[in-house]
C-alpha cells in the first residue's frame, strides 16, 4: 500500500514536469534520470555552492573567518530576482527601503550606500492628510508695504510656540496616523451636492395681432409683434415722438420700450423697403408708420440710444458710485482688521503643522484663494475636514477671542453679490455713452436748419450733465483702485488676479465660519 502511494506521487510529478517541458519546448517529453536527480537536489545545492563560493581562502593562519565577504555577495540579486518572477516594482522598492537599501541602486545610479543615505531611505511609518494650499510666486507677488505685510507680523522661528500643545495634538490626531493603523469611527456619507436638473421654461409666444389685410406690412413675425406692442402704448402722434427724440425730451417713453425698439430695429433690407415706399402713408401698418416717422430725423438710432442713457443716467451713476464705495470700505476694513490678520497667520501655522512643513519647508504665506480649499481635505476619520479642525483652533486659541473676526470685516460679506469686474465694465459703458452724445452733438452742428440747431444745443447740454456725473464716479473708482493696490500689497498677492476672486474667497470663508458657529450655538 505504501509503495503504491509513492508511485502515484511520482507519476503526478512526472506529469507536471512533462507540462513544463512542453511549455519551454524541450527536446524530449520524458525527463531523464539525471534531470530527475538534479531536481531532487535543487533545494540543497545552491545553498552549499554559495557557501563554498563565498568562503574566503585563508591568507594565513590568523585570517580564517567563517563570515561571508559582503563585497563578494551582490545585495541587489535578491531584488532583481523578485522583478524577474513578476513582483511589482513598487513592492520591491518598498522592501528595499525596509531593508535600508536605496531603490535607485536598481538603475545603477547609486554605487555605494553610505549610512546617511540608508537612514534617509528607511520606509516612512506615518502618513498625512494635507491641506493643498497655494502660494503666489515671488515673481508675481506684489511688494509688501514699507512696514511689512500681514505675513511678517510674527517671527518665523516662533511658529511652534504660537499654537498650543493641545491644538497641535488635535491636529496630529486628525491628520496623522501610523501606516496600517485603521481609524475607528463610522464613515460619513460623502458630501455630494444633490442638484436637480433645472427645467427650462418655454416662453409662450404672444398671439399674432389681427392686422387688416389692406395694411402694408414690412415688419413681420416676432419683430412686428413686439414693435406693435410698443407702438400701441404711445399716446402721442408719431411725428411729435420723433421731434421729442430729436431734442431728448421724449421722457414719457419707458426704458423698456426704447430697448425693444432698438432690439427690433429694421434690417438693411427692411429699411430699403421703407425708403422706397411711395404709396399712401395711411396704407402702412402702425409699426411701419412709426418707423418712417422716427427714421426721418438724422441719426435716429443713435439718438434713441442717447435718450435711453438720459433716462438711466441718474440711477446707473448713483448705483455704480455706491457699489465702488462699498468695495473700497470693505478693502480698507480687511486691511485694518487686527483679528482677521491674526486668523490668517493662525491658519498659516495650522497649515504648516498639518502638512509637517515647519522643519524643512516652512510656508511663510499662502494665497487667499486657498481659503476655498479648506473643505476639500478630510481627516482619517472621514468626517472632519481641514475647515472643521481650524474651527476648533478658533475656539481654543487666544481664549476664543478670534472666533468673531467676521464682525470686523462684515462689509466684505455684503460684497458677495458685487462684481468688481462688472463695475469696471459699467463705467466703460457710461464713458462710451458720453462719447456717443458728444459725437451726435458735433454731427448736429454741421447742419444749419432749425431742428439741427435745437438738437445740437440739447445734446451739448446732456454731454455736460454726463461729465458732471462721471466726475464723481471717477473719484470713487480711483479710491477703489488705490485701496486695491494697498490690499494686494498687504497680502502680497498677485496684482494681475481679479479682485473678485480675492473678495469671494474672504467673503465665503467669513460667511462659512459665521454660519457654522451659529449652528453650534457658540456664544462669545
Short mmCIF file of C-alpha atoms in Angstrom, two decimals:
data_model
loop_
_atom_site.label_atom_id
_atom_site.label_comp_id
_atom_site.label_asym_id
_atom_site.label_seq_id
_atom_site.Cartn_x
_atom_site.Cartn_y
_atom_site.Cartn_z
CA UNK A 1 0.00 0.00 0.00
CA UNK A 2 2.84 2.39 0.89
CA UNK A 3 4.70 1.63 -2.36
CA UNK A 4 1.56 2.30 -4.42
CA UNK A 5 1.21 5.76 -2.89
CA UNK A 6 4.85 6.54 -3.69
CA UNK A 7 4.41 5.51 -7.35
CA UNK A 8 1.22 7.61 -7.63
CA UNK A 9 3.01 10.72 -6.36
CA UNK A 10 5.94 10.07 -8.71
CA UNK A 11 3.57 9.86 -11.68
CA UNK A 12 1.95 13.17 -10.74
CA UNK A 13 5.37 14.80 -10.52
CA UNK A 14 6.37 13.39 -13.90
CA UNK A 15 3.18 14.75 -15.48
CA UNK A 16 3.93 18.18 -14.01
CA UNK A 17 7.48 18.06 -15.38
CA UNK A 18 6.25 16.98 -18.80
CA UNK A 19 3.95 20.02 -18.84
CA UNK A 20 6.89 22.27 -18.06
CA UNK A 21 8.92 20.73 -20.90
CA UNK A 22 6.07 21.31 -23.33
CA UNK A 23 5.90 24.97 -22.31
CA UNK A 24 9.64 25.55 -22.75
CA UNK A 25 9.90 23.46 -25.91
CA UNK A 26 12.20 20.71 -24.60
CA UNK A 27 13.68 18.09 -26.95
CA UNK A 28 12.10 15.24 -25.07
CA UNK A 29 8.83 14.97 -23.28
CA UNK A 30 10.23 12.30 -20.96
CA UNK A 31 12.53 13.63 -18.24
CA UNK A 32 15.80 11.78 -17.87
CA UNK A 33 17.02 10.19 -14.63
CA UNK A 34 19.88 12.73 -14.45
CA UNK A 35 17.41 15.57 -14.71
CA UNK A 36 15.31 13.94 -12.00
CA UNK A 37 18.32 13.74 -9.71
CA UNK A 38 19.17 17.36 -10.46
CA UNK A 39 15.67 18.50 -9.50
CA UNK A 40 15.78 16.49 -6.32
CA UNK A 41 18.95 18.27 -5.25
CA UNK A 42 17.97 21.83 -6.37
CA UNK A 43 16.92 22.95 -2.92
CA UNK A 44 20.21 21.85 -1.35
CA UNK A 45 22.96 22.50 -3.93
CA UNK A 46 22.56 26.32 -4.36
CA UNK A 47 22.96 26.89 -0.66
CA UNK A 48 26.06 24.67 -0.44
CA UNK A 49 27.59 26.11 -3.61
CA UNK A 50 27.05 29.67 -2.36
CA UNK A 51 28.80 28.81 0.88
CA UNK A 52 31.78 27.30 -0.91
CA UNK A 53 31.99 30.21 -3.32
CA UNK A 54 31.71 32.83 -0.62
CA UNK A 55 34.13 31.07 1.77
CA UNK A 56 37.31 33.21 1.64
CA UNK A 57 40.66 31.47 1.21
CA UNK A 58 42.81 32.00 4.28
CA UNK A 59 45.85 34.10 3.64
CA UNK A 60 47.45 32.91 6.83
CA UNK A 61 46.56 31.07 9.97
CA UNK A 62 45.11 34.16 11.67
CA UNK A 63 42.91 35.34 8.77
CA UNK A 64 40.45 32.45 8.75
CA UNK A 65 36.85 33.70 9.10
CA UNK A 66 33.51 31.95 8.95
CA UNK A 67 31.72 35.19 7.89
CA UNK A 68 30.96 35.61 4.13
CA UNK A 69 32.57 38.53 2.37
CA UNK A 70 29.86 41.25 1.88
CA UNK A 71 31.71 42.61 -1.16
CA UNK A 72 31.57 39.27 -2.98
CA UNK A 73 27.81 38.99 -2.41
CA UNK A 74 25.53 41.08 -4.66
CA UNK A 75 22.99 42.78 -2.34
CA UNK A 76 20.68 43.51 -5.27
CA UNK A 77 20.49 39.96 -6.65
CA UNK A 78 17.51 39.13 -4.48
CA UNK A 79 15.53 42.13 -5.67
CA UNK A 80 16.38 41.59 -9.32
CA UNK A 81 15.12 38.03 -8.95
CA UNK A 82 11.89 39.36 -7.46
CA UNK A 83 11.43 41.57 -10.51
CA UNK A 84 12.10 38.66 -12.89
CA UNK A 85 9.45 36.46 -11.30
CA UNK A 86 6.85 39.24 -11.64
CA UNK A 87 6.82 41.03 -8.29
CA UNK A 88 5.62 44.65 -8.90
CA UNK A 89 8.32 47.30 -8.82
CA UNK A 90 6.64 49.38 -6.03
CA UNK A 91 6.59 46.31 -3.80
CA UNK A 92 10.27 45.62 -4.49
CA UNK A 93 11.21 49.23 -3.76
CA UNK A 94 9.19 49.16 -0.56
CA UNK A 95 11.04 46.03 0.59
CA UNK A 96 14.38 47.64 -0.28
CA UNK A 97 13.57 50.69 1.82
CA UNK A 98 12.55 48.44 4.67
CA UNK A 99 15.95 46.73 4.50
CA UNK A 100 17.80 50.05 4.31
CA UNK A 101 18.72 49.91 0.61
CA UNK A 102 18.14 52.81 -1.75
CA UNK A 103 15.82 51.67 -4.62
CA UNK A 104 17.78 53.88 -7.02
CA UNK A 105 20.55 51.27 -6.92
CA UNK A 106 18.48 49.04 -9.22
CA UNK A 107 19.08 51.54 -12.01
CA UNK A 108 22.79 51.74 -11.26
CA UNK A 109 22.59 55.37 -10.09
CA UNK A 110 23.76 54.53 -6.54
CA UNK A 111 27.06 52.62 -6.43
CA UNK A 112 27.72 52.78 -2.71
CA UNK A 113 25.36 53.21 0.20
CA UNK A 114 26.52 55.46 2.99
CA UNK A 115 24.99 55.35 6.49
CA UNK A 116 23.39 58.74 5.87
CA UNK A 117 21.67 57.52 2.69
CA UNK A 118 20.50 54.35 4.39
CA UNK A 119 18.99 56.40 7.19
CA UNK A 120 17.00 58.58 4.79
CA UNK A 121 15.92 55.60 2.71
CA UNK A 122 14.04 53.94 5.54
CA UNK A 123 10.39 53.46 4.93
CA UNK A 124 8.02 56.10 6.32
CA UNK A 125 6.00 54.98 9.31
CA UNK A 126 3.29 57.66 9.17
CA UNK A 127 1.04 59.21 6.56
CA UNK A 128 -0.68 62.60 6.46
CA UNK A 129 -3.76 64.27 5.05
CA UNK A 130 -2.51 67.63 3.81
CA UNK A 131 -4.14 70.95 3.07
CA UNK A 132 -3.30 71.67 -0.55
CA UNK A 133 -2.74 75.39 -0.33
CA UNK A 134 -1.33 77.69 -2.98
CA UNK A 135 1.38 80.30 -2.74
CA UNK A 136 1.89 83.28 -5.01
CA UNK A 137 5.16 83.00 -6.92
CA UNK A 138 7.79 85.51 -5.86
CA UNK A 139 7.92 86.96 -9.37
CA UNK A 140 4.16 87.63 -9.36
CA UNK A 141 3.93 88.85 -5.78
CA UNK A 142 3.13 92.49 -5.05
CA UNK A 143 5.85 94.19 -2.98
CA UNK A 144 4.89 94.48 0.70
CA UNK A 145 4.42 97.87 2.41
CA UNK A 146 7.49 99.51 3.96
CA UNK A 147 6.37 98.49 7.46
CA UNK A 148 5.72 94.87 6.44
CA UNK A 149 2.75 92.81 5.29
CA UNK A 150 0.24 90.70 7.18
CA UNK A 151 2.62 87.73 6.95
CA UNK A 152 5.60 89.45 8.60
CA UNK A 153 3.84 90.38 11.86
CA UNK A 154 5.05 87.17 13.53
CA UNK A 155 8.52 85.68 13.81
CA UNK A 156 9.01 82.60 11.66
CA UNK A 157 11.19 80.93 14.29
CA UNK A 158 8.41 81.05 16.92
CA UNK A 159 5.89 79.21 14.75
CA UNK A 160 5.65 76.18 17.05
CA UNK A 161 5.10 78.35 20.10
CA UNK A 162 2.17 80.26 18.62
CA UNK A 163 -0.06 77.17 18.61
CA UNK A 164 -0.75 75.48 21.93
CA UNK A 165 0.29 71.90 22.57
CA UNK A 166 -3.37 70.89 22.90
CA UNK A 167 -4.16 72.17 19.42
CA UNK A 168 -1.05 70.56 17.98
CA UNK A 169 -2.07 67.24 19.48
CA UNK A 170 -5.53 67.64 17.98
CA UNK A 171 -4.02 68.24 14.54
CA UNK A 172 -1.82 65.15 14.89
CA UNK A 173 -4.80 63.08 15.97
CA UNK A 174 -6.90 64.08 12.96
CA UNK A 175 -4.45 64.31 10.08
CA UNK A 176 -1.55 61.99 11.02
CA UNK A 177 -1.62 58.24 11.59
CA UNK A 178 0.70 55.27 11.53
CA UNK A 179 0.72 53.30 8.30
CA UNK A 180 -1.51 50.27 8.59
CA UNK A 181 -3.49 51.54 11.59
CA UNK A 182 -7.19 51.86 10.97
CA UNK A 183 -9.21 54.71 12.40
CA UNK A 184 -12.27 53.87 14.44
CA UNK A 185 -15.47 55.64 13.71
CA UNK A 186 -18.40 55.48 11.40
CA UNK A 187 -17.88 56.61 7.86
CA UNK A 188 -19.94 59.57 6.92
CA UNK A 189 -21.56 59.80 3.56
CA UNK A 190 -19.60 61.87 1.11
CA UNK A 191 -20.73 65.45 0.77
CA UNK A 192 -22.11 65.30 -2.75
CA UNK A 193 -24.29 68.17 -3.76
CA UNK A 194 -27.58 66.76 -4.93
CA UNK A 195 -28.65 69.23 -7.51
CA UNK A 196 -31.70 68.51 -9.51
CA UNK A 197 -31.82 69.19 -13.19
CA UNK A 198 -33.24 72.59 -13.96
CA UNK A 199 -36.28 72.65 -16.09
CA UNK A 200 -36.22 75.07 -18.96
CA UNK A 201 -39.42 77.06 -19.12
CA UNK A 202 -40.81 77.59 -22.57
CA UNK A 203 -41.68 81.20 -23.23
CA UNK A 204 -45.02 81.35 -24.89
CA UNK A 205 -45.16 83.49 -27.96
CA UNK A 206 -47.66 86.28 -27.95
CA UNK A 207 -50.62 85.59 -30.16
CA UNK A 208 -50.37 87.32 -33.51
CA UNK A 209 -52.23 90.60 -33.58
CA UNK A 210 -55.06 90.76 -36.03
CA UNK A 211 -54.00 93.03 -38.86
CA UNK A 212 -56.27 94.26 -41.57
CA UNK A 213 -55.39 92.81 -44.91
CA UNK A 214 -55.30 96.20 -46.62
CA UNK A 215 -52.41 97.43 -44.46
CA UNK A 216 -48.91 97.01 -45.89
CA UNK A 217 -46.52 95.21 -43.54
CA UNK A 218 -42.75 95.24 -43.72
CA UNK A 219 -42.01 94.17 -40.14
CA UNK A 220 -43.31 90.63 -39.80
CA UNK A 221 -43.03 87.78 -37.38
CA UNK A 222 -41.68 88.36 -33.88
CA UNK A 223 -40.21 91.76 -34.73
CA UNK A 224 -43.54 93.03 -36.00
CA UNK A 225 -45.40 91.65 -32.98
CA UNK A 226 -43.04 93.19 -30.41
CA UNK A 227 -42.95 96.56 -32.17
CA UNK A 228 -46.73 96.57 -32.46
CA UNK A 229 -46.97 96.08 -28.70
CA UNK A 230 -44.72 99.11 -28.02
CA UNK A 231 -46.33 101.36 -30.62
CA UNK A 232 -49.83 100.61 -29.36
CA UNK A 233 -48.89 102.17 -25.98
CA UNK A 234 -47.85 105.51 -27.45
CA UNK A 235 -50.38 108.28 -26.71
CA UNK A 236 -48.77 110.93 -28.89
CA UNK A 237 -48.65 111.29 -32.66
CA UNK A 238 -45.61 109.67 -34.22
CA UNK A 239 -44.40 113.00 -35.60
CA UNK A 240 -44.30 114.52 -32.10
CA UNK A 241 -42.49 111.48 -30.74
CA UNK A 242 -39.83 111.86 -33.45
CA UNK A 243 -39.46 115.58 -32.71
CA UNK A 244 -39.07 114.92 -28.97
CA UNK A 245 -36.50 112.19 -29.60
CA UNK A 246 -34.53 114.66 -31.73
CA UNK A 247 -34.10 117.05 -28.78
CA UNK A 248 -34.06 114.43 -25.96
CA UNK A 249 -37.40 115.48 -24.45
CA UNK A 250 -39.35 112.25 -25.02
CA UNK A 251 -39.11 111.37 -21.34
CA UNK A 252 -42.57 109.80 -21.44
CA UNK A 253 -41.06 106.78 -23.19
CA UNK A 254 -40.16 103.92 -20.88
CA UNK A 255 -36.66 102.49 -20.94
CA UNK A 256 -38.06 99.04 -21.76
CA UNK A 257 -39.90 100.47 -24.77
CA UNK A 258 -36.73 102.09 -26.11
CA UNK A 259 -34.77 98.87 -25.61
CA UNK A 260 -37.44 96.97 -27.55
CA UNK A 261 -37.37 99.49 -30.41
CA UNK A 262 -33.58 99.24 -30.62
CA UNK A 263 -33.64 95.45 -30.46
CA UNK A 264 -36.30 95.23 -33.17
CA UNK A 265 -34.72 97.90 -35.38
CA UNK A 266 -35.34 97.13 -39.08
CA UNK A 267 -32.61 95.38 -41.02
CA UNK A 268 -30.93 96.90 -44.06
CA UNK A 269 -33.36 95.16 -46.41
CA UNK A 270 -36.36 96.30 -44.39
CA UNK A 271 -35.05 99.87 -44.33
CA UNK A 272 -34.70 99.80 -48.11
CA UNK A 273 -38.33 98.71 -48.46
CA UNK A 274 -39.47 101.52 -46.16
CA UNK A 275 -37.39 104.11 -48.01
CA UNK A 276 -38.61 103.01 -51.44
CA UNK A 277 -42.29 103.02 -50.49
CA UNK A 278 -44.00 105.82 -52.39
CA UNK A 279 -47.64 104.98 -51.74
CA UNK A 280 -50.20 106.34 -49.31
CA UNK A 281 -48.77 106.69 -45.79
CA UNK A 282 -52.05 105.58 -44.19
CA UNK A 283 -51.89 102.26 -46.00
CA UNK A 284 -48.84 101.26 -43.98
CA UNK A 285 -49.19 99.31 -40.76
CA UNK A 286 -48.72 101.10 -37.44
CA UNK A 287 -45.22 99.73 -36.96
CA UNK A 288 -44.22 100.86 -40.43
CA UNK A 289 -45.74 104.32 -39.89
CA UNK A 290 -43.81 104.73 -36.64
CA UNK A 291 -40.53 103.64 -38.24
CA UNK A 292 -40.99 106.02 -41.16
CA UNK A 293 -41.51 108.98 -38.81
CA UNK A 294 -38.78 108.12 -36.33
CA UNK A 295 -36.25 107.44 -39.09
CA UNK A 296 -36.94 110.82 -40.64
CA UNK A 297 -34.71 112.51 -38.04
CA UNK A 298 -30.92 112.30 -38.57
CA UNK A 299 -29.09 109.58 -36.61
CA UNK A 300 -32.38 108.27 -35.23
CA UNK A 301 -30.96 105.07 -33.74
CA UNK A 302 -28.06 106.89 -32.06
CA UNK A 303 -30.44 109.50 -30.61
CA UNK A 304 -32.65 106.74 -29.20
CA UNK A 305 -29.57 105.28 -27.50
CA UNK A 306 -28.75 108.70 -26.04
CA UNK A 307 -32.34 109.09 -24.84
CA UNK A 308 -32.10 105.71 -23.11
CA UNK A 309 -28.89 106.84 -21.42
CA UNK A 310 -30.61 110.03 -20.24
CA UNK A 311 -33.42 108.00 -18.69
CA UNK A 312 -30.97 105.70 -16.86
CA UNK A 313 -28.05 108.02 -16.13
CA UNK A 314 -29.07 109.10 -12.64
CA UNK A 315 -29.73 105.61 -11.29
CA UNK A 316 -26.79 103.95 -13.07
CA UNK A 317 -24.25 106.54 -11.94
CA UNK A 318 -25.53 106.54 -8.36
CA UNK A 319 -25.61 102.75 -8.10
CA UNK A 320 -22.14 102.49 -9.59
CA UNK A 321 -20.74 105.04 -7.17
CA UNK A 322 -22.30 103.37 -4.12
CA UNK A 323 -21.00 99.92 -5.07
CA UNK A 324 -17.50 101.25 -5.66
CA UNK A 325 -17.55 102.94 -2.26
CA UNK A 326 -18.76 99.69 -0.67
CA UNK A 327 -15.86 97.74 -2.18
CA UNK A 328 -13.42 100.46 -1.09
CA UNK A 329 -14.64 100.39 2.51
CA UNK A 330 -14.58 96.57 2.52
CA UNK A 331 -10.95 96.52 1.34
CA UNK A 332 -9.93 99.08 3.94
CA UNK A 333 -11.78 97.11 6.62
CA UNK A 334 -9.98 93.89 5.70
CA UNK A 335 -6.54 95.50 5.79
CA UNK A 336 -7.19 97.26 9.11
CA UNK A 337 -8.77 94.29 10.93
CA UNK A 338 -6.34 93.02 13.56
CA UNK A 339 -8.41 89.90 14.25
CA UNK A 340 -8.58 88.86 10.62
CA UNK A 341 -4.81 89.31 10.31
CA UNK A 342 -4.30 87.05 13.34
CA UNK A 343 -6.72 84.49 11.90
CA UNK A 344 -4.81 84.40 8.61
CA UNK A 345 -1.49 83.89 10.39
CA UNK A 346 -3.01 81.25 12.67
CA UNK A 347 -4.31 79.45 9.60
CA UNK A 348 -0.81 79.57 8.10
CA UNK A 349 0.66 77.97 11.25
CA UNK A 350 -2.14 75.41 11.25
CA UNK A 351 -1.36 74.50 7.64
CA UNK A 352 2.34 74.09 8.40
CA UNK A 353 1.52 71.83 11.33
CA UNK A 354 -0.93 69.73 9.33
CA UNK A 355 1.48 69.42 6.40
CA UNK A 356 4.57 68.94 8.64
CA UNK A 357 6.43 71.71 6.87
CA UNK A 358 7.86 73.51 9.91
CA UNK A 359 11.26 71.87 9.75
CA UNK A 360 12.39 71.81 6.13
CA UNK A 361 9.88 73.78 4.08
CA UNK A 362 8.17 76.37 6.23
CA UNK A 363 5.50 78.21 4.24
CA UNK A 364 5.52 81.86 5.24
CA UNK A 365 2.41 82.81 3.25
CA UNK A 366 -0.40 81.40 1.16
CA UNK A 367 -2.73 82.75 -1.48
CA UNK A 368 -6.15 83.92 -0.34
CA UNK A 369 -7.71 81.63 -2.94
CA UNK A 370 -6.60 78.71 -0.74
CA UNK A 371 -9.40 79.67 1.66
CA UNK A 372 -11.78 77.98 -0.78
CA UNK A 373 -9.91 74.64 -0.43
CA UNK A 374 -10.35 74.16 3.31
CA UNK A 375 -13.22 71.71 2.91
CA UNK A 376 -11.52 69.63 0.21
CA UNK A 377 -9.29 67.61 2.56
CA UNK A 378 -10.75 65.22 5.15
CA UNK A 379 -9.07 63.70 8.17
CA UNK A 380 -8.57 59.97 8.55
CA UNK A 381 -11.87 59.67 10.40
CA UNK A 382 -13.53 60.67 7.08
CA UNK A 383 -15.73 63.14 8.95
CA UNK A 384 -13.57 66.10 9.90
CA UNK A 385 -12.29 68.48 7.23
CA UNK A 386 -9.44 70.96 7.41
CA UNK A 387 -12.09 73.64 7.88
CA UNK A 388 -13.66 71.79 10.84
CA UNK A 389 -10.29 71.34 12.51
CA UNK A 390 -9.44 75.02 12.10
CA UNK A 391 -12.74 75.99 13.72
CA UNK A 392 -11.56 74.03 16.74
CA UNK A 393 -8.43 76.18 16.84
CA UNK A 394 -10.50 79.36 16.59
CA UNK A 395 -12.50 78.28 19.63
CA UNK A 396 -9.46 77.29 21.72
CA UNK A 397 -6.58 79.56 20.71
CA UNK A 398 -6.33 83.05 22.23
CA UNK A 399 -9.21 82.13 24.57
CA UNK A 400 -11.60 82.11 21.62
CA UNK A 401 -11.24 85.85 21.04
CA UNK A 402 -10.61 85.35 17.32
CA UNK A 403 -13.80 83.40 16.65
CA UNK A 404 -15.86 86.50 15.90
CA UNK A 405 -13.34 88.01 13.47
CA UNK A 406 -16.10 88.25 10.84
CA UNK A 407 -17.67 91.14 12.76
CA UNK A 408 -14.65 93.27 11.92
CA UNK A 409 -14.94 92.53 8.18
CA UNK A 410 -18.71 92.42 7.80
CA UNK A 411 -18.65 94.68 4.73
CA UNK A 412 -16.88 92.05 2.65
CA UNK A 413 -19.84 89.73 3.13
CA UNK A 414 -22.05 92.44 1.63
CA UNK A 415 -19.81 92.30 -1.46
CA UNK A 416 -20.66 88.66 -2.23
CA UNK A 417 -23.11 89.77 -4.92
CA UNK A 418 -20.89 92.54 -6.28
CA UNK A 419 -18.71 92.02 -9.34
CA UNK A 420 -15.78 94.43 -9.40
CA UNK A 421 -15.17 93.46 -12.99
CA UNK A 422 -18.80 94.31 -13.74
CA UNK A 423 -18.33 97.73 -12.15
CA UNK A 424 -15.41 98.40 -14.46
CA UNK A 425 -17.46 97.32 -17.48
CA UNK A 426 -20.35 99.56 -16.40
CA UNK A 427 -18.02 102.54 -16.07
CA UNK A 428 -16.69 101.83 -19.54
CA UNK A 429 -20.23 101.76 -20.95
CA UNK A 430 -21.02 105.12 -19.39
CA UNK A 431 -17.88 106.54 -20.94
CA UNK A 432 -18.87 105.16 -24.34
CA UNK A 433 -22.33 106.70 -23.93
CA UNK A 434 -20.72 110.04 -23.13
CA UNK A 435 -18.64 109.84 -26.30
CA UNK A 436 -21.75 108.96 -28.33
CA UNK A 437 -23.63 112.01 -27.02
CA UNK A 438 -20.71 114.28 -27.90
CA UNK A 439 -20.43 112.78 -31.40
CA UNK A 440 -24.17 113.37 -32.04
CA UNK A 441 -23.79 116.98 -30.86
CA UNK A 442 -20.88 117.51 -33.24
CA UNK A 443 -22.79 115.95 -36.13
CA UNK A 444 -25.82 118.17 -35.43
CA UNK A 445 -23.67 121.30 -35.56
CA UNK A 446 -22.81 120.64 -39.21
CA UNK A 447 -26.38 121.39 -40.33
CA UNK A 448 -27.90 124.88 -40.40
CA UNK A 449 -31.62 124.05 -40.13
CA UNK A 450 -33.63 124.86 -37.04
CA UNK A 451 -34.15 121.27 -35.85
CA UNK A 452 -30.43 120.53 -36.12
CA UNK A 453 -29.57 123.57 -34.01
CA UNK A 454 -32.07 122.52 -31.36
CA UNK A 455 -30.58 119.04 -31.36
CA UNK A 456 -27.04 120.43 -31.07
CA UNK A 457 -27.94 122.51 -28.02
CA UNK A 458 -29.83 119.64 -26.37
CA UNK A 459 -27.02 117.10 -26.82
CA UNK A 460 -24.34 119.55 -25.75
CA UNK A 461 -26.23 120.22 -22.54
CA UNK A 462 -26.69 116.50 -21.91
CA UNK A 463 -22.97 115.89 -22.50
CA UNK A 464 -22.18 118.39 -19.74
CA UNK A 465 -24.59 116.58 -17.38
CA UNK A 466 -22.87 113.27 -18.07
CA UNK A 467 -19.48 114.85 -17.46
CA UNK A 468 -20.59 116.06 -14.02
CA UNK A 469 -21.97 112.63 -13.10
CA UNK A 470 -18.89 110.78 -14.32
CA UNK A 471 -16.57 113.08 -12.39
CA UNK A 472 -17.96 111.79 -9.11
CA UNK A 473 -17.90 108.19 -10.36
CA UNK A 474 -14.27 108.55 -11.44
CA UNK A 475 -13.32 109.81 -8.00
CA UNK A 476 -14.91 106.74 -6.41
CA UNK A 477 -13.21 104.48 -8.95
CA UNK A 478 -9.78 106.00 -8.23
CA UNK A 479 -10.27 105.47 -4.49
CA UNK A 480 -11.25 101.85 -5.09
CA UNK A 481 -8.14 101.28 -7.22
CA UNK A 482 -5.93 102.79 -4.53
CA UNK A 483 -7.47 100.53 -1.88
CA UNK A 484 -7.00 97.58 -4.22
CA UNK A 485 -3.28 98.32 -4.55
CA UNK A 486 -2.91 98.51 -0.75
CA UNK A 487 -4.85 95.26 -0.42
CA UNK A 488 -2.62 93.22 -2.76
CA UNK A 489 0.47 94.73 -1.12
CA UNK A 490 -0.78 93.90 2.39
CA UNK A 491 -1.40 90.25 1.49
CA UNK A 492 1.45 90.08 -1.08
CA UNK A 493 -1.00 88.86 -3.69
CA UNK A 494 -0.72 88.81 -7.47
CA UNK A 495 -1.99 92.20 -8.72
CA UNK A 496 -2.93 90.62 -12.05
CA UNK A 497 -5.51 88.35 -10.43
CA UNK A 498 -9.01 89.78 -10.47
CA UNK A 499 -10.09 91.37 -7.20
CA UNK A 500 -13.36 89.43 -7.41
CA UNK A 501 -11.53 86.16 -6.71
CA UNK A 502 -9.90 87.51 -3.55
CA UNK A 503 -13.10 89.07 -2.22
CA UNK A 504 -15.05 85.92 -3.00
CA UNK A 505 -12.59 83.77 -1.05
CA UNK A 506 -12.59 86.03 2.02
CA UNK A 507 -16.36 86.56 1.97
CA UNK A 508 -17.05 82.83 1.62
CA UNK A 509 -14.61 81.96 4.40
CA UNK A 510 -16.04 84.54 6.82
CA UNK A 511 -19.61 83.58 5.97
CA UNK A 512 -18.93 79.86 6.46
CA UNK A 513 -17.32 80.46 9.85
CA UNK A 514 -20.20 82.65 10.97
CA UNK A 515 -22.83 80.15 9.82
CA UNK A 516 -21.04 77.19 11.42
CA UNK A 517 -20.69 78.92 14.77
CA UNK A 518 -24.35 79.91 14.59
CA UNK A 519 -25.27 76.24 14.16
CA UNK A 520 -23.04 75.23 17.04
CA UNK A 521 -24.60 77.97 19.21
CA UNK A 522 -21.16 79.17 20.12
CA UNK A 523 -21.57 82.22 22.34
CA UNK A 524 -18.64 84.52 22.80
#
